Amino acid sequence: MNTAELGLPVDVPSTALFTDHYELTMLQAALKSGTAERRSVFEVFTRRLPSGRRYGVVCGTGRVLDAVRNFRFDEAQLAFLRERAVVDDATLDWLADYRFTGDIWGYPEGEVYFPGSPILRVEGSFAECVLLETVILSILNHDSAIAAAASRMAAAAGDRPLMEMGARRTHELAAVAASRAAYVGGFSSTSDLAAGFRYGIPTIGTSAHAFTLVHDSERDAFTAQVDSLGRGTTLLVDTYDVAEAVALAVEVAGPELGAVRIDSGDLLLVAHRVRQQLDTLGAEGTRIVVTSDLDEYAIASLAAAPVDAYGVGTQLVTGSGHPTASMVYKLVARAASADADAPLEPVAKRSGGGKQTLGGRKWAARRYDAYGVPEAEVIGTGEVPEELAGSQLLVELVRGGEVVGREPLEAARERHAAARASLPMSATQLSRGEPVIPTEYAV
């Protein structure tokens, strides 16, 4: 199923050059050495979570499926590679016919993960799998980092909605991916119309300080906005004096005013004062929205404040201090020869410096205690123990080059909410700590 079949209005372009130069030089050398067609298994995992984080969030899986499907070399791209002498003519001929024909398994999007979790497993010939390393990692590292930050913010916000407003704080295309990841992580809407257009995420927005400043008075600005957008709109009240603006907002819109937005100052103090003022003016139903460089810690500090919604930008789209999930893509098994029947053999990096890998095609399962709470992430090779067979985590995403695991974005969002809720209560603590459940190896 493609994006059009899901009702999504935009597809992604060719992703064939979203890769590193050395992927193609490895391909050329492998074609010459006869190893290109060896059956291989690559896995995506992270050796550790960002400092202090209790869990990670798998995000970007749907975009990975698009990227794999659209990994095609057209004439212009092949001409570029030829002109730059990146690879030889034989390799260019091979690339011209490139189609991924292997299998991909992975944690379903929105699921949580821990150090060592085989988040994605890519199987096929060495040649066709090695080319996908960079594009897969660029998507999963970015989106999972944003989703993890969003999840922490959603946990801190509780039942109060979160609005993503970070488009102006990152690259224009990254902003669309960040909106998608934030939605998976628990945000309810975005200010980015491209994200709404591409992924169907609800969009929001009313006015900025410039709208107030372009009018001759704050009254004129509020009147113009209410006349245009209705009494249910949100008026920005901190351009000049907040108390005066709140009084004026209720005077212009009446007690039916939808909301006021506060974008500066001591948000805890100002929110309490504004709530009291609104109630005194008879606008008990008017909501208070706060913005202004929020992160999960600022949101948590406002838990006792009369705030109804949060708008978050910079800290969200930069992963709240951790803009990458530090995932890697490693070869863990390969066939003894290019023969189709050759058995797979585990391979691993053995050098020091903390970058060793664990060889073998892996499975993953989550073990639960008597109360149904996860107590360990179990990772192994070979046969899955009978007691863990029903709690395996990897699902089939691509079979024989055909995408079989596509799902609506809403499914990933719902899955993450359920996954986070299933974790031990300490998972949502903002204090620094170790992963909320340990990783165990059964190899």
GROMACS .gro file of C-alpha atoms in nm, residues 40-43 45 47 116 118 121 330-334 344-351 355-363 379-382 441-443:
model
   38
   40SER     CA    1   2.344  -1.059   0.465
   41VAL     CA    2   2.167  -0.935   0.775
   42PHE     CA    3   2.205  -0.578   0.895
   43GLU     CA    4   2.054  -0.447   1.221
   45PHE     CA    5   2.034  -0.051   1.727
   47ARG     CA    6   2.442   0.105   2.229
  116GLY     CA    7   2.074  -0.313   2.217
  118PRO     CA    8   1.727  -0.464   1.723
  121ARG     CA    9   1.657  -0.583   1.068
  330LYS     CA   10   2.572  -0.297   1.147
  331LEU     CA   11   2.627  -0.619   0.958
  332VAL     CA   12   2.559  -0.901   1.206
  333ALA     CA   13   2.545  -1.206   0.980
  334ARG     CA   14   2.639  -1.303   0.625
  344LEU     CA   15   2.441  -1.756   0.758
  345GLU     CA   16   2.740  -1.700   0.985
  346PRO     CA   17   2.747  -1.444   1.268
  347VAL     CA   18   2.992  -1.155   1.224
  348ALA     CA   19   3.083  -0.885   1.474
  349LYS     CA   20   3.317  -0.596   1.531
  350ARG     CA   21   3.570  -0.689   1.802
  351SER     CA   22   3.784  -0.377   1.840
  355LYS     CA   23   3.206  -0.008   1.979
  356GLN     CA   24   3.195  -0.386   1.980
  357THR     CA   25   2.891  -0.550   1.824
  358LEU     CA   26   2.710  -0.876   1.893
  359GLY     CA   27   2.693  -1.108   1.595
  360GLY     CA   28   2.394  -1.310   1.482
  361ARG     CA   29   2.043  -1.252   1.347
  362LYS     CA   30   1.847  -1.144   1.652
  363TRP     CA   31   1.499  -1.163   1.792
  379ILE     CA   32   1.746  -1.016   2.297
  380GLY     CA   33   1.873  -1.340   2.152
  381THR     CA   34   1.976  -1.545   1.852
  382GLY     CA   35   1.854  -1.887   1.750
  441TYR     CA   36   2.094  -1.131   2.617
  442ALA     CA   37   2.004  -1.492   2.545
  443VAL     CA   38   2.272  -1.596   2.300
   0.00000   0.00000   0.00000
